[in-house]
Coordinates of C-alpha atoms and ligand atoms in Angstrom, one line a residue:
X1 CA 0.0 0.0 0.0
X2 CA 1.4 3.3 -0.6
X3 CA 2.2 5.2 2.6
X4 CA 2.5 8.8 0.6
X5 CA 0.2 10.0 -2.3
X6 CA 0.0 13.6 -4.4
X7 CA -3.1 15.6 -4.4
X8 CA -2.3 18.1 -6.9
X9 CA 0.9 20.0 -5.4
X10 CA 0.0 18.8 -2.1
X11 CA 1.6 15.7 -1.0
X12 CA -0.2 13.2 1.5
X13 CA 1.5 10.6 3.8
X14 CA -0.6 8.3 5.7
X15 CA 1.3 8.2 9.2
X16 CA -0.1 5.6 12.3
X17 CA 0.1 5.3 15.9
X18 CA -0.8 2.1 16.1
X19 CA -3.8 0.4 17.2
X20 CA -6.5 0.0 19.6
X21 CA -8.2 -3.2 20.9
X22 CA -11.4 -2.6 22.4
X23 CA -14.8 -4.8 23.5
X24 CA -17.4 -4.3 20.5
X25 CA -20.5 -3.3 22.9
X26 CA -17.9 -0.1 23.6
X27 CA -18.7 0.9 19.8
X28 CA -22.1 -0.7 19.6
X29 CA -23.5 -0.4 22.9
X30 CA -25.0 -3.5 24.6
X31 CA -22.5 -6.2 25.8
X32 CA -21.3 -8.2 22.9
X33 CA -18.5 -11.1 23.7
X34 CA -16.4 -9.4 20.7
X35 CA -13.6 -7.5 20.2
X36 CA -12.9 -5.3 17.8
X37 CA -9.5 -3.8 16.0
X38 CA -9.2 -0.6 15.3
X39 CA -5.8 1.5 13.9
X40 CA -5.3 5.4 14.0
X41 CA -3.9 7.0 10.9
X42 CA -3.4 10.6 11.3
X43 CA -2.4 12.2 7.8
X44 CA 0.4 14.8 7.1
X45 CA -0.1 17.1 4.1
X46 CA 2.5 18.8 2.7
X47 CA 1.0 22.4 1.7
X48 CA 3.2 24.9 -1.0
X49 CA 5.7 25.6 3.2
X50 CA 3.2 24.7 5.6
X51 CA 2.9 21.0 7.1
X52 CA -0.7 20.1 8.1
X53 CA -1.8 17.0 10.8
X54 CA -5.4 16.0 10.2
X55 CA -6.1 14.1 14.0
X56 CA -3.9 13.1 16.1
X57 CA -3.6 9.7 17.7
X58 CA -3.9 8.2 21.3
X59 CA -1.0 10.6 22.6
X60 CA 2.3 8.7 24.3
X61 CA -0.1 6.8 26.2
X62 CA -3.5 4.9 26.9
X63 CA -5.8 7.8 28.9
X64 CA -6.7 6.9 32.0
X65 CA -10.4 6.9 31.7
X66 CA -9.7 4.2 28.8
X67 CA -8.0 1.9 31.4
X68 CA -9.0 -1.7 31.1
X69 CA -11.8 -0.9 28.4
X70 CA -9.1 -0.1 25.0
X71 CA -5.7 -2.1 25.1
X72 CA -3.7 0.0 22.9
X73 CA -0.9 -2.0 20.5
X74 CA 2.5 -0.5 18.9
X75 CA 5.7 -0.9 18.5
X76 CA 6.3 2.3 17.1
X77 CA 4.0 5.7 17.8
X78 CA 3.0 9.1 15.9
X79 CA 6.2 10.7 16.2
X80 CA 8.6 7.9 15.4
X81 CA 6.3 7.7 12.3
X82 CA 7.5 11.8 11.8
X83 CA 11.1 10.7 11.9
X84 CA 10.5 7.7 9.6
X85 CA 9.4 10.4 6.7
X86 CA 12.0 12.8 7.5
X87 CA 9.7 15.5 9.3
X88 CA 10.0 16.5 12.9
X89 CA 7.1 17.9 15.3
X90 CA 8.2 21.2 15.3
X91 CA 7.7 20.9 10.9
X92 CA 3.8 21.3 11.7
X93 CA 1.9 24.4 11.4
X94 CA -1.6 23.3 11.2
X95 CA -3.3 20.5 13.3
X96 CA -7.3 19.7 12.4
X97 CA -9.2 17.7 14.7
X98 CA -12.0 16.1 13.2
X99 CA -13.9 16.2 17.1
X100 CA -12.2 15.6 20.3
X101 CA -12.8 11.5 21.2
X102 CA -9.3 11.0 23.0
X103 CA -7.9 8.7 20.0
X104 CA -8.1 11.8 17.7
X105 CA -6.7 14.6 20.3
X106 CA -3.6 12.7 22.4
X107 CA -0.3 14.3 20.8
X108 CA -2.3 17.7 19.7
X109 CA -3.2 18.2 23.4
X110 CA -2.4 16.1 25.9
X111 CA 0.5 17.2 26.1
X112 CA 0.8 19.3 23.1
X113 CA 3.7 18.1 21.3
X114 CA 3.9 20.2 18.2
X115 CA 5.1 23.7 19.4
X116 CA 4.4 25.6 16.5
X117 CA 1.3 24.8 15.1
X118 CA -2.5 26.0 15.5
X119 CA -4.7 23.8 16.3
X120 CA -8.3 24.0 14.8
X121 CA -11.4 22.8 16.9
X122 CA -15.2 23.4 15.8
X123 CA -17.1 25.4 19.0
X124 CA -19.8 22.9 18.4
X125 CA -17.5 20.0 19.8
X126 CA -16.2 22.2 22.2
X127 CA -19.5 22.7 23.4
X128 CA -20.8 19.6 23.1
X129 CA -17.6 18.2 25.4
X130 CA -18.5 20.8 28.0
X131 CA -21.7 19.1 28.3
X132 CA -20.2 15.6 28.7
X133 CA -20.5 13.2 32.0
X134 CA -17.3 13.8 34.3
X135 CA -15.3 11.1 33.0
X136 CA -16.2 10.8 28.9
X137 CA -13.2 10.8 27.1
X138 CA -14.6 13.8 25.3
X139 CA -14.9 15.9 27.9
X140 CA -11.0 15.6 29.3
X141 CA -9.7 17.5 26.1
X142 CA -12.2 20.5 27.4
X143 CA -9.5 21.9 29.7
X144 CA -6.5 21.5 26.9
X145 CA -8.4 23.2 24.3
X146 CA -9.7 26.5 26.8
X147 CA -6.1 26.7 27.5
X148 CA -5.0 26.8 23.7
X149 CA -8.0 29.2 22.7
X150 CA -6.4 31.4 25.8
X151 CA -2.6 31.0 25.0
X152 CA -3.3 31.8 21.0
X153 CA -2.6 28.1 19.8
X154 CA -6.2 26.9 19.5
X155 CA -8.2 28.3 17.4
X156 CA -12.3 27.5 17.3
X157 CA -14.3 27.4 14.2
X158 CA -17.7 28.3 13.8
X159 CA -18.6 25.9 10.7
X160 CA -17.3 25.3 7.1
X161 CA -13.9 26.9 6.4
X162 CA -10.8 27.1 4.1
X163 CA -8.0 26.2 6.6
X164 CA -5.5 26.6 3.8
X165 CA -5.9 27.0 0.3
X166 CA -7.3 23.4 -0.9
X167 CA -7.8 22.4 2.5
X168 CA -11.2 22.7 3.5
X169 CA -13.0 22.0 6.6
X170 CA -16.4 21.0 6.0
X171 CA -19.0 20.1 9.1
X172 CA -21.0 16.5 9.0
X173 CA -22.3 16.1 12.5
X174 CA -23.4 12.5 13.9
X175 CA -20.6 10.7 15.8
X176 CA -20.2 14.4 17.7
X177 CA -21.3 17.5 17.5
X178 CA -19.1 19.4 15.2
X179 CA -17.4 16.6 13.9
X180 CA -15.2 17.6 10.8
X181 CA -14.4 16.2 8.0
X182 CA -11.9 17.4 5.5
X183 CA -11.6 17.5 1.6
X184 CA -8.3 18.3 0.0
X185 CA -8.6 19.8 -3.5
X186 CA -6.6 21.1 -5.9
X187 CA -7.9 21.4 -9.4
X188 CA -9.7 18.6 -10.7
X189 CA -8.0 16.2 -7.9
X190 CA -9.4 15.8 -4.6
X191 CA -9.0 13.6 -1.6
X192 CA -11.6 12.8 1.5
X193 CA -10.3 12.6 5.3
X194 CA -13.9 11.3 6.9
X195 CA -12.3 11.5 10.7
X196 CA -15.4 8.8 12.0
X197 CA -18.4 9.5 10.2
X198 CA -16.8 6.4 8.3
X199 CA -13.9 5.8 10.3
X200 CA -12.9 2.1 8.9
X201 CA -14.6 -0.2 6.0
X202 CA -17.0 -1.8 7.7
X203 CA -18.2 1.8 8.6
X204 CA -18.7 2.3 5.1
X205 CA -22.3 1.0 5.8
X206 CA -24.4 3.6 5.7
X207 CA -27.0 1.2 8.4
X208 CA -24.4 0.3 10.8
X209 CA -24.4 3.0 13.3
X210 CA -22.2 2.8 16.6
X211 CA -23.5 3.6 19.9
X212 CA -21.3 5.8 20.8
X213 CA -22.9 8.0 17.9
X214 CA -23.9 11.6 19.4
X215 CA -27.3 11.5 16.6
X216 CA -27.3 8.4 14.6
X217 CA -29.4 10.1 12.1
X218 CA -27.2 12.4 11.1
X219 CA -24.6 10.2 11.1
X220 CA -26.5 8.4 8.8
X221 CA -27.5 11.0 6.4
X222 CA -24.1 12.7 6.5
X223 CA -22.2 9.2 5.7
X224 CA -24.4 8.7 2.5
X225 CA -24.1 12.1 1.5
X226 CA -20.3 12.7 1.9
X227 CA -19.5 8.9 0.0
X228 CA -22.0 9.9 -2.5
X229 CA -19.6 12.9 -3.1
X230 CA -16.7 11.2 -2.8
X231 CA -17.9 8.4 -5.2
X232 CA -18.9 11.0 -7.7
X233 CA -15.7 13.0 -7.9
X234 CA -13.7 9.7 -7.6
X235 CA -11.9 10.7 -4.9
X236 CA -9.6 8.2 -2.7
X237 CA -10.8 8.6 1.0
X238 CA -8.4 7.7 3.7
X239 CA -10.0 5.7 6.7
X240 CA -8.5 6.6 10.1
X241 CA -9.4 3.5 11.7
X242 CA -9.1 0.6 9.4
X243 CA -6.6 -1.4 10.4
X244 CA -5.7 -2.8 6.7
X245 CA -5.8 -0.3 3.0
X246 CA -7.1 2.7 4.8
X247 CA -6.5 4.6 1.4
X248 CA -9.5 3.3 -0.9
X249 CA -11.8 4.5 -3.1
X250 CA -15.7 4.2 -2.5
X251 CA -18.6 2.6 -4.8
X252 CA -22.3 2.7 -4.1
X253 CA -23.6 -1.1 -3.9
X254 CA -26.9 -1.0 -3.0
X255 CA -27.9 0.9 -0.2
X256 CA -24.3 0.9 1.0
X257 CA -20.5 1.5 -0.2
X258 CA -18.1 -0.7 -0.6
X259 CA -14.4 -0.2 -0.7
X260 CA -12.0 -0.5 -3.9
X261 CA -8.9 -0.5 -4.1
X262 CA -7.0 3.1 -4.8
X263 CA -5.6 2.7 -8.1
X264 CA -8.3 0.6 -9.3
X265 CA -9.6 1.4 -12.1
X266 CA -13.0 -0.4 -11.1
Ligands
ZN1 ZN1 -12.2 7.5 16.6

């Protein structure tokens, strides 16, 4: 699989920090004698001199809220990953989080690893953390964002925006409030981060909705409509979570998607 790709003159690597091991009634709700596999794979886009991180990983380690619920597997994290393609932390200018579940968040925040770069946060997940029980993973990133908003190094969006030219922030609620996804364009060549309105292949099912869904309908809706575009403009979408290909392209099949292979010419 290819670990870098080109968008136009913006060039894509698909980094990792590993992956998570977690019950499947903590994604699905109920108690289900499963477990599920999940990967993280933040992206770094190299911009005409700026270096952009969509998400963010676990951090250097497991949360302590996740204790005993995720087992969290590598040998190598995020920021060896950096080294490996010859950047280094202080490279990145811009960080997006897609919402602020503690797998997305951990090196942006907790503690923040990447000294010179702004971090971008829709209010409406801020908010929505605020209002979080005590210990959701959610709501711990509350305190490291308020502090980045105050110190100048967090900055809140109120919606769609260009974060960069060709790198645009576009809002599809459903898994959280505010929950970001992001479309990188240039020209006629585009490229979908979907952050987890469809975090993995399986997800790709626009009828399989996870409990931990904030409004399942709009996840719902949103997850049709953003394959739909991403079918139609034959874009390749990269899947945080999927553990195997997480750079694919999408087909309608049905009332669902399916994944084909980037590079396909299916
Ligand atoms: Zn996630």
């Amino acid at each position: 699989m290819a670990t870098s790709f080109d968008v136009g003159q913006m060039r894509v690597h698909l980094l990792d920090d590993g992956t998570f091991i977690t019950d499947a009634g903590n994604l699905f709700g109920g108690s289900r004698k499963a477990s599920i596999k999940g990967a993280m794979h933040p992206i770094l886009i190299e911009a005409s001199g700026d270096l952009v991180l969509i998400d963010a990983g676990f951090g250097p380690e497991l949360p302590e809220m996740l204790e005993g619920r995720y087992e969290l597997r590598r040998d190598e994290n995020l920021l060896d990953r950096f080294d490996e393609a010859g950047f280094s932390a202080e490279d990145v200018t811009h960080i997006i989080l897609s919402h602020l579940d503690p797998d997305h968040v951990g090196w942006a925040l907790n503690p923040p690893s990447f000294p010179n770069a702004t971090v971008y946060v829709q209010e409406a997940a801020l908010e929505e953390a605020r209002e979080m029980p005590e210990k959701d993973g959610r709501r711990a990133a509350v305190p490291a964002v308020e502090r980045g908003v105050e110190e100048g190094w967090c900055v809140l969006l109120d919606g769609n925006s260009e974060v960069l030219p060709g790198i645009k922030v576009e809002v599809r609620p459903g898994h959280s409030a505010g929950h970001q996804i992001v479309w990188l364009e240039d020209g006629d060549d585009a490229a979908l981060y979907t952050g987890d309105l469809a975090p993995a292949k399986i997800w790709l099912d626009p009828n399989l909705i996870a409990g931990v869904d904030t409004d399942p309908k709009a996840a719902r809706r949103n997850r049709i409509e953003v394959l739909s575009e991403a079918e139609d403009r034959d874009a390749p979408v990269i899947l945080y979570h999927e553990p195997q290909d997480c750079l694919v392209k999408v087909r309608s099949e049905g009332d669902s998607f399916k994944a084909v292979a980037f590079g396909s010419g299916e």
